[in-house]
mmCIF file of C-alpha atoms in Angstrom:
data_model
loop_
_atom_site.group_PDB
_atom_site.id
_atom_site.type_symbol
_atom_site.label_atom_id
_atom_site.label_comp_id
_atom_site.label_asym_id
_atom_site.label_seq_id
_atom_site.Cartn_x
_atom_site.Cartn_y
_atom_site.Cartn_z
ATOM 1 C CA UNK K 1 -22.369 15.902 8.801
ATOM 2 C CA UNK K 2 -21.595 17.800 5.925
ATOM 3 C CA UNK K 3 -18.670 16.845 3.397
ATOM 4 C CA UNK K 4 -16.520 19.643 2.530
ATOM 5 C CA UNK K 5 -14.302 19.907 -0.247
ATOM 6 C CA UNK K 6 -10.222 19.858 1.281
ATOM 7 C CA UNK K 7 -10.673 24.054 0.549
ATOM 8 C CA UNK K 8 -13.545 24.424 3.127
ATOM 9 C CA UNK K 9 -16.655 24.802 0.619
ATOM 10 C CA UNK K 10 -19.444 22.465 1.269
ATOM 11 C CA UNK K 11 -20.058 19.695 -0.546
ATOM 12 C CA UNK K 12 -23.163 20.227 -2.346
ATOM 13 C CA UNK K 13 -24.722 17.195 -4.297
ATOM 14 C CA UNK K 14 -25.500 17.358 -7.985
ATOM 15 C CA UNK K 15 -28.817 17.895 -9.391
ATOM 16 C CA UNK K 16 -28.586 15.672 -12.277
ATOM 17 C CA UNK K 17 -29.734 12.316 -12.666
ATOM 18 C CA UNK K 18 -30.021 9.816 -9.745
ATOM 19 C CA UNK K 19 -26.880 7.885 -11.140
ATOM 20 C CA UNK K 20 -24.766 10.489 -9.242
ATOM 21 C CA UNK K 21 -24.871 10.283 -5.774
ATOM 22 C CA UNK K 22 -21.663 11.158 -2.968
ATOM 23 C CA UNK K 23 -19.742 8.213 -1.505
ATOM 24 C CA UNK K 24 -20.763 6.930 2.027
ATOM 25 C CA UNK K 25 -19.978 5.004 4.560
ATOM 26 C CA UNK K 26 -20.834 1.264 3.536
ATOM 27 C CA UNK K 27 -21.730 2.249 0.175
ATOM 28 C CA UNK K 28 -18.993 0.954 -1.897
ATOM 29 C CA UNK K 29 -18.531 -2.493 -1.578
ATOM 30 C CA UNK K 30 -22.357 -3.077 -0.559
ATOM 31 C CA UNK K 31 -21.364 -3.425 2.998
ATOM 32 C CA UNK K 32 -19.070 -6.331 3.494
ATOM 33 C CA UNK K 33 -15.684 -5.379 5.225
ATOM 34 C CA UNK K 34 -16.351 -1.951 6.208
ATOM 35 C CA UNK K 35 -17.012 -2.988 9.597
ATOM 36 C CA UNK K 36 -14.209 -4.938 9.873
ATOM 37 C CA UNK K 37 -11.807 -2.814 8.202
ATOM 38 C CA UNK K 38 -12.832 0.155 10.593
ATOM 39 C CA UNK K 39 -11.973 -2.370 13.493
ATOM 40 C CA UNK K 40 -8.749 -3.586 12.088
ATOM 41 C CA UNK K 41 -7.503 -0.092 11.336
ATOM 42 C CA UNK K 42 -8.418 0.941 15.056
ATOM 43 C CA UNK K 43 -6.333 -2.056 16.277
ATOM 44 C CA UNK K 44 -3.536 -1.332 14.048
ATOM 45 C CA UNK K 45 -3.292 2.128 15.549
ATOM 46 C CA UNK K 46 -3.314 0.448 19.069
ATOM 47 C CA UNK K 47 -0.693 -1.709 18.366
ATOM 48 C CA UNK K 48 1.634 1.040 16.973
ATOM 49 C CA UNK K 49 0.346 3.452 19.348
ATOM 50 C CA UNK K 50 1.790 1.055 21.673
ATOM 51 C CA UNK K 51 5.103 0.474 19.954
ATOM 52 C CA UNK K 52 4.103 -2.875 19.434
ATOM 53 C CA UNK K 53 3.855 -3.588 15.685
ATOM 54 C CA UNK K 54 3.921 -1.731 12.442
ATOM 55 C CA UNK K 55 1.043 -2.347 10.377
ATOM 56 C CA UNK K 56 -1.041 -0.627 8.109
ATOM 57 C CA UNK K 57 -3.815 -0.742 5.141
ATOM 58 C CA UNK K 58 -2.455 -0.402 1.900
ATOM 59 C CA UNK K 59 -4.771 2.451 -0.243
ATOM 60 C CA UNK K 60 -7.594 1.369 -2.318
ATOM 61 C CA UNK K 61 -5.540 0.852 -5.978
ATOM 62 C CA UNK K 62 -7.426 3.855 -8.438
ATOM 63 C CA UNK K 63 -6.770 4.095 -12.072
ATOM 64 C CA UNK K 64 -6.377 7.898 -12.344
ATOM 65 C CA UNK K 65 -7.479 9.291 -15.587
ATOM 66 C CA UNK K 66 -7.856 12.692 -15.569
ATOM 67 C CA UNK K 67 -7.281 15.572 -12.984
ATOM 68 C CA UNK K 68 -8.238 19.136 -12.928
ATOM 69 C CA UNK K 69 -6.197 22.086 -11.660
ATOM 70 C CA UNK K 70 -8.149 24.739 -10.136
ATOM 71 C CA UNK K 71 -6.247 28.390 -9.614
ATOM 72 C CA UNK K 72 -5.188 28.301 -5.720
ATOM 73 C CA UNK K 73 -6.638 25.161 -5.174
ATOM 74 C CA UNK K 74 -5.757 21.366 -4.584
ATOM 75 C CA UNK K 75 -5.715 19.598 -7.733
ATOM 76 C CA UNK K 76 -8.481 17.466 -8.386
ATOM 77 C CA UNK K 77 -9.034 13.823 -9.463
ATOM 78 C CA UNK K 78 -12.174 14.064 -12.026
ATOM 79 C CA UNK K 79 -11.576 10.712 -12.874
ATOM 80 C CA UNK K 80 -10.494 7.548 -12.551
ATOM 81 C CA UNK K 81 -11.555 3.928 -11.665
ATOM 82 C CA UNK K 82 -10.685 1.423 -8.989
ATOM 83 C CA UNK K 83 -8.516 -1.272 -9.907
ATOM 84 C CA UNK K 84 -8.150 -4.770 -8.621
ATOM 85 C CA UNK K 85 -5.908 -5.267 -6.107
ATOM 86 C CA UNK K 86 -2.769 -7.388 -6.711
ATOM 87 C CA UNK K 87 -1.731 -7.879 -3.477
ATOM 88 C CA UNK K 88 -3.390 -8.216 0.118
ATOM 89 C CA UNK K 89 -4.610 -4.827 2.026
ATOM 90 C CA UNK K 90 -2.663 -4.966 5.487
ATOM 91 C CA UNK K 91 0.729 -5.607 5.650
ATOM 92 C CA UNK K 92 3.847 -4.561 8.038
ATOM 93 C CA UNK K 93 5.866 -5.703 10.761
ATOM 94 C CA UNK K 94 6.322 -7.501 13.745
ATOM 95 C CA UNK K 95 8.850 -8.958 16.078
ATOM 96 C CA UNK K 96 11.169 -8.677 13.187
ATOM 97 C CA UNK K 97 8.943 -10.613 10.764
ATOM 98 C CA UNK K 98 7.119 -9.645 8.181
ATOM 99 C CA UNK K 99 3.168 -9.504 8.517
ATOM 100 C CA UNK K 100 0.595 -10.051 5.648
ATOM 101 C CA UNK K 101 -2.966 -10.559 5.479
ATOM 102 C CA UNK K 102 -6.127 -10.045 4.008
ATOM 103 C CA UNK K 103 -9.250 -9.527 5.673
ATOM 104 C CA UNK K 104 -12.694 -10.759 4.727
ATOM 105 C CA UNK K 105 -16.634 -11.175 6.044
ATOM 106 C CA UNK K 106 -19.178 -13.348 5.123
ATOM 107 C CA UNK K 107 -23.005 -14.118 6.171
ATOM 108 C CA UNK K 108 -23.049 -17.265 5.330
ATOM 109 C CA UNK K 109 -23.242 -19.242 8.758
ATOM 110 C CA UNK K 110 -21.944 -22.990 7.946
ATOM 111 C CA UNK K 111 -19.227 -22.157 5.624
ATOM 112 C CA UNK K 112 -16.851 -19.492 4.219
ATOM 113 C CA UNK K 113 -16.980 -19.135 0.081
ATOM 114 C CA UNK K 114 -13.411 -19.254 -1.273
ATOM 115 C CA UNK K 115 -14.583 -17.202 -4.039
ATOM 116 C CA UNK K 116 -13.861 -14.036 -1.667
ATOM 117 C CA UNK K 117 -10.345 -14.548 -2.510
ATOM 118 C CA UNK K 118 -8.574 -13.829 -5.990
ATOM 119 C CA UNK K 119 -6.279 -16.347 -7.355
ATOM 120 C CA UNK K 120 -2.734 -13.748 -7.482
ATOM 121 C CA UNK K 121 -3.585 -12.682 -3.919
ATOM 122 C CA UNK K 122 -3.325 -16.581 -3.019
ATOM 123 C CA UNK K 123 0.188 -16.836 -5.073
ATOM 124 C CA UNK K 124 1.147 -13.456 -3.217
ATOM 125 C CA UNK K 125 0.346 -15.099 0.078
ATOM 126 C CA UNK K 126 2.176 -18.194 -0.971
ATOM 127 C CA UNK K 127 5.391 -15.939 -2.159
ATOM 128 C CA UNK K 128 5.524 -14.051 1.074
ATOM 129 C CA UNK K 129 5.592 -17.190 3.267
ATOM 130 C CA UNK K 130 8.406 -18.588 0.712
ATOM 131 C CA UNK K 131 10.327 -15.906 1.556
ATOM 132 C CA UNK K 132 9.980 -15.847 5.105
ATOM 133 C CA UNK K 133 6.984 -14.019 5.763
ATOM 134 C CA UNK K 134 3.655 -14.645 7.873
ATOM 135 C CA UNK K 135 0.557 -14.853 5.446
ATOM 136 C CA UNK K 136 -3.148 -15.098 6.872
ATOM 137 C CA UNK K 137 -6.306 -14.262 6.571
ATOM 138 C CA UNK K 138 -8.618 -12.779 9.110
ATOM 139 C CA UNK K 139 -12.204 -14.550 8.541
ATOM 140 C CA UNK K 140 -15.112 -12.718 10.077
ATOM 141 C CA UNK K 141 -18.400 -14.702 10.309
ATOM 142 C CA UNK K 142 -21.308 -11.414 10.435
ATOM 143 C CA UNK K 143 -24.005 -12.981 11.496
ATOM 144 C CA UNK K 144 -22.331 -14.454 14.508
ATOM 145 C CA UNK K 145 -19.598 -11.769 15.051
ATOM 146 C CA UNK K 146 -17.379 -14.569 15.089
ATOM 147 C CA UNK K 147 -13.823 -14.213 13.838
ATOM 148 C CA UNK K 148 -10.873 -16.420 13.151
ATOM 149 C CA UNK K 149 -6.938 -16.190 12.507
ATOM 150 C CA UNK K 150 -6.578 -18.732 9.540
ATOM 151 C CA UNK K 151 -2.935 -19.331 8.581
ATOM 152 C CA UNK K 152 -2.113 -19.578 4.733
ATOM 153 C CA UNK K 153 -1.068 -22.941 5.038
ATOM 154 C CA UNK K 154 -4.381 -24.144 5.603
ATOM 155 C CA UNK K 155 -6.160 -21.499 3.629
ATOM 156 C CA UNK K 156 -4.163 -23.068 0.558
ATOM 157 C CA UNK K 157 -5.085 -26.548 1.498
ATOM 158 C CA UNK K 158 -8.535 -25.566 0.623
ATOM 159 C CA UNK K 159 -7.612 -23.677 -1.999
ATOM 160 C CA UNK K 160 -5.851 -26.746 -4.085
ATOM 161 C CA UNK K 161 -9.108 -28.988 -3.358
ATOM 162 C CA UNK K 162 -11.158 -26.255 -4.926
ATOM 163 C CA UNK K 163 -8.695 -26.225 -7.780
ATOM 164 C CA UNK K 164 -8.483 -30.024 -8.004
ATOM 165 C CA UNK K 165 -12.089 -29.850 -8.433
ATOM 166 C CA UNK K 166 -13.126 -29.927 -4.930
ATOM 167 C CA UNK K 167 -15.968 -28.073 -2.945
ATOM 168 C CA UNK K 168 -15.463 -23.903 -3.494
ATOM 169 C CA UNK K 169 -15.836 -23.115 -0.058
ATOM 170 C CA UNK K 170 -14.130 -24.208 3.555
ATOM 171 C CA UNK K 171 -16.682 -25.686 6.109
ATOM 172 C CA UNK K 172 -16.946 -23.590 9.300
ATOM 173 C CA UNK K 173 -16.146 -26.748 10.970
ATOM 174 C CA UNK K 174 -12.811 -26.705 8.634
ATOM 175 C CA UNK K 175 -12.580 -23.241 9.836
ATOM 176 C CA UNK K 176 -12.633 -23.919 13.354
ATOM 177 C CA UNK K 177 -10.232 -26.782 13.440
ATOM 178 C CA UNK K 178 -7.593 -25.208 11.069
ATOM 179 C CA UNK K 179 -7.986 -21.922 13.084
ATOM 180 C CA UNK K 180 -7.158 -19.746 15.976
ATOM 181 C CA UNK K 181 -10.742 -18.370 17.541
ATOM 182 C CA UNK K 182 -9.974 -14.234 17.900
ATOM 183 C CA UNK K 183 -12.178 -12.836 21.529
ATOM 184 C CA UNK K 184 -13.594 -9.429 19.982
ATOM 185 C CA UNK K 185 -12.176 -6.804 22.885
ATOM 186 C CA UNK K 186 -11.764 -3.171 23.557
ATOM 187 C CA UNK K 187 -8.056 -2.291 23.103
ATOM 188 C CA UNK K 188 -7.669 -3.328 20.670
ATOM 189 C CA UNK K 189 -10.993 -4.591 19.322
ATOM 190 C CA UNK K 190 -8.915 -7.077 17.564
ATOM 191 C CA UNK K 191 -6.149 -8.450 18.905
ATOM 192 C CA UNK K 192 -5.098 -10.121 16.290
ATOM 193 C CA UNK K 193 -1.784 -9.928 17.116
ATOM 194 C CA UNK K 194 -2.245 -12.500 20.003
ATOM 195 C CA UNK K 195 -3.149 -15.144 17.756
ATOM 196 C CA UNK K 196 -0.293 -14.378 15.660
ATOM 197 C CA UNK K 197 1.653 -15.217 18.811
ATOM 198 C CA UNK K 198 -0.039 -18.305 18.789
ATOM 199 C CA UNK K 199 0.605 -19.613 15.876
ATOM 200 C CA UNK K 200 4.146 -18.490 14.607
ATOM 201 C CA UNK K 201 6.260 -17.873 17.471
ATOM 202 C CA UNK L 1 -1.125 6.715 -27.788
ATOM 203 C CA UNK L 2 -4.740 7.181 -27.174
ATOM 204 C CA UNK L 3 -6.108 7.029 -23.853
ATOM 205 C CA UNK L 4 -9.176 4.865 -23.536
ATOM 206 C CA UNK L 5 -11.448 3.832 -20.614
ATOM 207 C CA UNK L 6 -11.570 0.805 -19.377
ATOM 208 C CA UNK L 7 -14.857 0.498 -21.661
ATOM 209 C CA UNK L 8 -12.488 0.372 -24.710
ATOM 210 C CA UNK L 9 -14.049 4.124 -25.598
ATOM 211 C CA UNK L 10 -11.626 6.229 -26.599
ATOM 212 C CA UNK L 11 -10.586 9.065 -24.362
ATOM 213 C CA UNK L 12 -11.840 12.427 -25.663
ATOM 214 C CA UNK L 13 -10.599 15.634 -24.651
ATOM 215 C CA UNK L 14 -13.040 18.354 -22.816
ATOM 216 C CA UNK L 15 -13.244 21.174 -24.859
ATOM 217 C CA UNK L 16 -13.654 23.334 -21.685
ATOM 218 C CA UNK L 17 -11.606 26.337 -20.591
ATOM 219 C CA UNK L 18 -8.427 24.644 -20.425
ATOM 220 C CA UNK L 19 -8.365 24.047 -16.352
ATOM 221 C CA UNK L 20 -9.117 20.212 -17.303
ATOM 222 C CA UNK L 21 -6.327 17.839 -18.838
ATOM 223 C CA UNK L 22 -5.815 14.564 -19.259
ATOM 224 C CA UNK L 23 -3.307 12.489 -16.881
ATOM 225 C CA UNK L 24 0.151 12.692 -18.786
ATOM 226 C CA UNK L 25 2.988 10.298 -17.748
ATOM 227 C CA UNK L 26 5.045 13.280 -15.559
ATOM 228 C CA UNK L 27 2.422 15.935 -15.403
ATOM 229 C CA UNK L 28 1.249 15.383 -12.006
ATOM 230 C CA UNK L 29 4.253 15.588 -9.864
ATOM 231 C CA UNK L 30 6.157 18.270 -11.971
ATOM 232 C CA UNK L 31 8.483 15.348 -13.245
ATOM 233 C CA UNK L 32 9.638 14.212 -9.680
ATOM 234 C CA UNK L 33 10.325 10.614 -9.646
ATOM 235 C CA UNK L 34 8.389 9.209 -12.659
ATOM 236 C CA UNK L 35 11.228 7.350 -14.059
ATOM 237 C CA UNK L 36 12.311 6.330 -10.843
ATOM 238 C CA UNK L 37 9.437 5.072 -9.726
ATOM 239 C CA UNK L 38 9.207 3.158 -13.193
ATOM 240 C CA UNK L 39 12.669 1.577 -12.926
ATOM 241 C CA UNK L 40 12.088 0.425 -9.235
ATOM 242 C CA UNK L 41 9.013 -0.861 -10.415
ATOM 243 C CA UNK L 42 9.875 -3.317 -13.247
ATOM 244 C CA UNK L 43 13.326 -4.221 -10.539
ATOM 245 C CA UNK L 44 10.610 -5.389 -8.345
ATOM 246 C CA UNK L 45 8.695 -7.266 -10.943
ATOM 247 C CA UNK L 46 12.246 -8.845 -11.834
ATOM 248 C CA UNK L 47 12.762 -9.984 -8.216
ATOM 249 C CA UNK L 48 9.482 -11.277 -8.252
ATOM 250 C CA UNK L 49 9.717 -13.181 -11.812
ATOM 251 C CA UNK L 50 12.746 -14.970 -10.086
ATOM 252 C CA UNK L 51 11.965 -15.518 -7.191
ATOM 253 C CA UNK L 52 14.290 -13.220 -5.029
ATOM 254 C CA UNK L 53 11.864 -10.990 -3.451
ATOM 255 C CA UNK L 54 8.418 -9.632 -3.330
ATOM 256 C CA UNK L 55 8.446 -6.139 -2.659
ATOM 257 C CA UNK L 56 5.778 -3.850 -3.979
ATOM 258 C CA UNK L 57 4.459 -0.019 -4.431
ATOM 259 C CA UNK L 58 2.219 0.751 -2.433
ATOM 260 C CA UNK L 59 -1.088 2.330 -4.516
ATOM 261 C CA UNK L 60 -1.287 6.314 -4.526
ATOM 262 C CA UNK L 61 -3.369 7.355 -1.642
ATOM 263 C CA UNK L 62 -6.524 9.201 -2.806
ATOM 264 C CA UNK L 63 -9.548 10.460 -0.538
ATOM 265 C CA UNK L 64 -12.455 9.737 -2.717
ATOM 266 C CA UNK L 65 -15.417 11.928 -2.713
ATOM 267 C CA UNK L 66 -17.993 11.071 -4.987
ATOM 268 C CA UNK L 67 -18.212 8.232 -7.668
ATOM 269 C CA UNK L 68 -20.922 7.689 -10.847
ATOM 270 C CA UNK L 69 -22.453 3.832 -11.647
ATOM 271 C CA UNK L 70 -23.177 4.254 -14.422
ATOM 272 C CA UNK L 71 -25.718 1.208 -15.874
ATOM 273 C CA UNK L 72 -23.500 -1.197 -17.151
ATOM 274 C CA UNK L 73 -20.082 0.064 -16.534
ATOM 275 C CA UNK L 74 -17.954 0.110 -13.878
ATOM 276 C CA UNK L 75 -18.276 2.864 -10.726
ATOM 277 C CA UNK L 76 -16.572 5.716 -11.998
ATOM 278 C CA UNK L 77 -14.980 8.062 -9.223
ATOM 279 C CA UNK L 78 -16.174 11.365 -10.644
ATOM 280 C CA UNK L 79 -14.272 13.360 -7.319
ATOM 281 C CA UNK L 80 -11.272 12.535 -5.130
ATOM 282 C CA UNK L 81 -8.253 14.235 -3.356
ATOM 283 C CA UNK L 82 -5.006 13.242 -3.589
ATOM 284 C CA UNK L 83 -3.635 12.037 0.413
ATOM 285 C CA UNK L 84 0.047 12.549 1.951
ATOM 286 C CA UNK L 85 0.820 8.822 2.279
ATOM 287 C CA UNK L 86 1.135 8.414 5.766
ATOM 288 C CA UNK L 87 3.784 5.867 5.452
ATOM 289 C CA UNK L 88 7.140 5.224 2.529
ATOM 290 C CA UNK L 89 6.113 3.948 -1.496
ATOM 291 C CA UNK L 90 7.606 0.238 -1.516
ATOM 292 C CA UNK L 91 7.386 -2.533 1.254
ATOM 293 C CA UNK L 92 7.878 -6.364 1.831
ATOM 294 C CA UNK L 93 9.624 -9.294 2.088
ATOM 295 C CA UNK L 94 13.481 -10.299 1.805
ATOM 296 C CA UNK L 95 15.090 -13.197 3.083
ATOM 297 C CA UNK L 96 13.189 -13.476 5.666
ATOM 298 C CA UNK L 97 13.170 -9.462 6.484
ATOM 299 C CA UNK L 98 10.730 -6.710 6.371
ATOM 300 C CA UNK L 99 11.983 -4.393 3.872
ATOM 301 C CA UNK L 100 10.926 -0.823 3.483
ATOM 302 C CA UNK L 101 11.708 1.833 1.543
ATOM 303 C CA UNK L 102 11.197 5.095 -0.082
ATOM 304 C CA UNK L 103 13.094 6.858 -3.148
ATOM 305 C CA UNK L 104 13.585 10.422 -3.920
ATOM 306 C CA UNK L 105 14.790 12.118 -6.810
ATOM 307 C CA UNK L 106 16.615 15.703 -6.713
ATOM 308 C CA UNK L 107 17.750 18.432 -9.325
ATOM 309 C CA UNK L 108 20.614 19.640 -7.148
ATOM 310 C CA UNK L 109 24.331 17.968 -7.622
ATOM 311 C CA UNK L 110 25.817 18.729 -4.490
ATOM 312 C CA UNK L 111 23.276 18.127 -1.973
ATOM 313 C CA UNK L 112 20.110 16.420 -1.127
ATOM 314 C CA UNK L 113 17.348 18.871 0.577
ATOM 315 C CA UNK L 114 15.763 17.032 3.781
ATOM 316 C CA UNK L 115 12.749 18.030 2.429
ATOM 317 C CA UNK L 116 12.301 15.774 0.501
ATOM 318 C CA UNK L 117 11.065 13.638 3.131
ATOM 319 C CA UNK L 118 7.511 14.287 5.709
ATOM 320 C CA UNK L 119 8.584 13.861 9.510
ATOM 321 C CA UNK L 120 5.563 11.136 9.505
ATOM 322 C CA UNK L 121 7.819 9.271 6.657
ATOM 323 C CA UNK L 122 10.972 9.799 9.187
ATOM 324 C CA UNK L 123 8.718 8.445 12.399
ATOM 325 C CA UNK L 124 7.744 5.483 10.443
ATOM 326 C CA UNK L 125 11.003 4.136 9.080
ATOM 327 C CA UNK L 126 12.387 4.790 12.359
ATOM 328 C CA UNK L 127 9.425 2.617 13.562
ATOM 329 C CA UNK L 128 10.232 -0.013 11.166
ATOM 330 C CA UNK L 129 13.966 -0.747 12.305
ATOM 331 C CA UNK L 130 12.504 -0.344 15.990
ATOM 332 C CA UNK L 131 10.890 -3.673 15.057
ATOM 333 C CA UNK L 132 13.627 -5.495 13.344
ATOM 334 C CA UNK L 133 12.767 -4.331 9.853
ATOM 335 C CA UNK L 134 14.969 -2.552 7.352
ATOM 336 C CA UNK L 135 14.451 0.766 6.389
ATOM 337 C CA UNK L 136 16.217 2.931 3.320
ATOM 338 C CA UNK L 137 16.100 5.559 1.166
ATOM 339 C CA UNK L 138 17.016 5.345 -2.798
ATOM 340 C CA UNK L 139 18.477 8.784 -4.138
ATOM 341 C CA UNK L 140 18.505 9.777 -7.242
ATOM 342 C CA UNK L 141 20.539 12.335 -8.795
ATOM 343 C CA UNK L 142 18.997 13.311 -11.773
ATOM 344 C CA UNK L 143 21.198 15.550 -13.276
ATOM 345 C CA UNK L 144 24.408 13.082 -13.627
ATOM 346 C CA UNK L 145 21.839 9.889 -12.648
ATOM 347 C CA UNK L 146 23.716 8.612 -9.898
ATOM 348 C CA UNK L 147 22.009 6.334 -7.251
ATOM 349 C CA UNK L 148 22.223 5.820 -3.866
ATOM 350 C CA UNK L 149 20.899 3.771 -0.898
ATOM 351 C CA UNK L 150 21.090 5.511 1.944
ATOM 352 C CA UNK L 151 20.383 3.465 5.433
ATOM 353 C CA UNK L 152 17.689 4.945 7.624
ATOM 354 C CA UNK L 153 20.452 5.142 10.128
ATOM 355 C CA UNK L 154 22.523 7.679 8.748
ATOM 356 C CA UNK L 155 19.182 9.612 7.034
ATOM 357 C CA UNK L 156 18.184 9.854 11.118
ATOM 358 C CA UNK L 157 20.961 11.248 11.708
ATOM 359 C CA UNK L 158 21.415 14.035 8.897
ATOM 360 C CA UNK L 159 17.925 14.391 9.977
ATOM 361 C CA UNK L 160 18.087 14.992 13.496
ATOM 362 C CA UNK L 161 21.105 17.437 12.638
ATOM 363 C CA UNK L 162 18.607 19.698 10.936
ATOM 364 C CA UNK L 163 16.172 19.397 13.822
ATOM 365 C CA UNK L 164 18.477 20.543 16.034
ATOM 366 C CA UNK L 165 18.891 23.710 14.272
ATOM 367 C CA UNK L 166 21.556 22.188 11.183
ATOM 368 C CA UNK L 167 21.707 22.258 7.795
ATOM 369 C CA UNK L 168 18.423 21.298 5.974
ATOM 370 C CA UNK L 169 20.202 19.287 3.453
ATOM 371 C CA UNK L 170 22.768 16.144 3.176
ATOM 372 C CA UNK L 171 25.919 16.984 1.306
ATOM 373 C CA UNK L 172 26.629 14.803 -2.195
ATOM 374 C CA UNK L 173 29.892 13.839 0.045
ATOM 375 C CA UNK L 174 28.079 12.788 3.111
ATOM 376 C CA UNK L 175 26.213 10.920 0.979
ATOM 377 C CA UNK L 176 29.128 9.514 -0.730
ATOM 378 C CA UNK L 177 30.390 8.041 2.823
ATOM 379 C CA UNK L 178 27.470 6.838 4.156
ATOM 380 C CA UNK L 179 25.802 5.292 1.841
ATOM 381 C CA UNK L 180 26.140 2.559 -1.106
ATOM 382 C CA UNK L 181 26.413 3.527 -4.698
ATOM 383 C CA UNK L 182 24.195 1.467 -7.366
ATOM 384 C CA UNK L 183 25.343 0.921 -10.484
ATOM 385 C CA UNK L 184 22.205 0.862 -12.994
ATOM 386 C CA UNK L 185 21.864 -2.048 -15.140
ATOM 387 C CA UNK L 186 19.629 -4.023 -17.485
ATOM 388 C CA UNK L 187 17.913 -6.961 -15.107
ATOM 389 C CA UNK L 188 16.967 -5.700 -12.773
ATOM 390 C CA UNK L 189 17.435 -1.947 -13.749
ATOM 391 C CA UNK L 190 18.143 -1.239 -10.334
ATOM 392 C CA UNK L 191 19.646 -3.978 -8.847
ATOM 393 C CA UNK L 192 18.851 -2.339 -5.127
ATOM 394 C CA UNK L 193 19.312 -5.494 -3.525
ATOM 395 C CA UNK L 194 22.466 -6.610 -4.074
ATOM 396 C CA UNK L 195 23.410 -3.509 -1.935
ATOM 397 C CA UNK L 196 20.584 -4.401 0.735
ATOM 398 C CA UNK L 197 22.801 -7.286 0.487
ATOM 399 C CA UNK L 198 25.817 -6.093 1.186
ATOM 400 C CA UNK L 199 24.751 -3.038 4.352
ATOM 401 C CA UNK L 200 22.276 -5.567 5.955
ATOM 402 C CA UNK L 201 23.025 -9.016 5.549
#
């Protein structure tokens, strides 16, 4: 398909050295997550479709540095730089609670690397449940399609060992007894949400 | 100050015809909410710092289009569209409570224009205290810098008024008697929760 500029031209790709080259699908993050994120964003607009939760990704954070104006056209960013995020990317609410969590893959089979996670989004997790929120993460296995509802609490169990000088990764056997197993489905494809049932009310 | 890339290079101007600027603090929303947003921002890093809360912007929504990596450097986005945010600016937690919020600024004294606010914006907030969470609006005066927070109740229902063929703005007197004046201070600058405080709690 072609990409068109929000005015209707075409897209047409630059000419100039290979270092330029348009964004797709997958490209960014060299795969991990997209999958995953396309999934949780479908079941997010299931469950609010449904009038069931409010929930939603939080946009990619972008340093904006400089932005054209064209005459009768939408301004444009020319450039700018993605930032680290300081928080987690889905949060919202449900049954009157508060709902935050991050989402990440791996294809390692035995175990899940704690590296994937950044220290401040472990002391945001820890501040939301302080204040009376739900924290998780949402741990997707690739090469198994296997997924898994891990609560904060145990996510920062592992996360203090690995600061105490412990192993830097939880053991998919950790995983699995800490965890609530998701069943990949149609509508939604993940229902997270019944997990969440599970485990906090 | 000058403005330098994340490389430590210094920023320098194009000397193009003179449809290219640099980002200025105010330039890119014709002075709308800038110092606003900046106020709300460091009361949120003040509820934070002690504890109270942990609400946070939300990152500007951009559709990105192309990006550079350059050898050595970090991915430079080298196109990208700005996106109407589907949802409000600041979310999160609060004793206990989802907490979610947007804040406008207007030029007028003696009335607010509805819009101000995206019927998606309305649909979600309404959404939000569907679910238990609370929902508000900060208003800014500019002109004689008076604030208000103004419960998603009563914005619904100045709202609906102009949906059913009313007025398309809220009066500085309706206003006035529906919702609670702020008084701007030093710590936090807008101490916004002391009247969440007192409409919700």
């Amino acid at each position: 398909m072609a990409i068109r500029y929000p005015n209707g031209k075409k897209y047409a790709q630059s000419d100039q050295a290979g270092s330029t080259k348009p964004l797709k699908k997958n490209s960014l993050f060299s795969n991990r997550g997209m999958t995953l994120e396309e999934d949780i964003n479908e079941s997010n607009a299931y469950y609010l479709s449904r009038n069931l939760a409010v929930i939603h990704k939080k946009p990619v954070p972008v340093q904006i540095v400089r932005v054209d104006y064209p005459a009768r056209s939408a301004a444009v960013i020319k450039e700018a730089y993605f930032r680290q995020a300081s928080t987690t990317d889905y949060n919202g609410v449900y049954k009157g609670k508060y709902i935050d969590f991050e989402a990440k893959e791996t294809n390692h089979t035995s175990s899940f690397p704690l590296k994937n996670f950044h220290a401040h989004q472990i002391s945001h997790m820890k501040q939301v449940e302080e204040h009376g929120g739900i924290a998780f993460v949402l741990i997707r296995f690739s090469k198994t399609d296997e997924l898994f509802l891990l609560p904060f609490a145990a996510l920062y169990d592992f996360w203090l060992r690995m600061t105490d000088g412990g192993r830097k990764s939880i053991t998919k056997e950790e995983i699995e007894n800490r965890s609530r197993s998701l069943k990949l489905g149609l509508s939604p494809r993940i229902p997270y949400l019944q997990a969440v049932d599970h485990v906090y009310f």
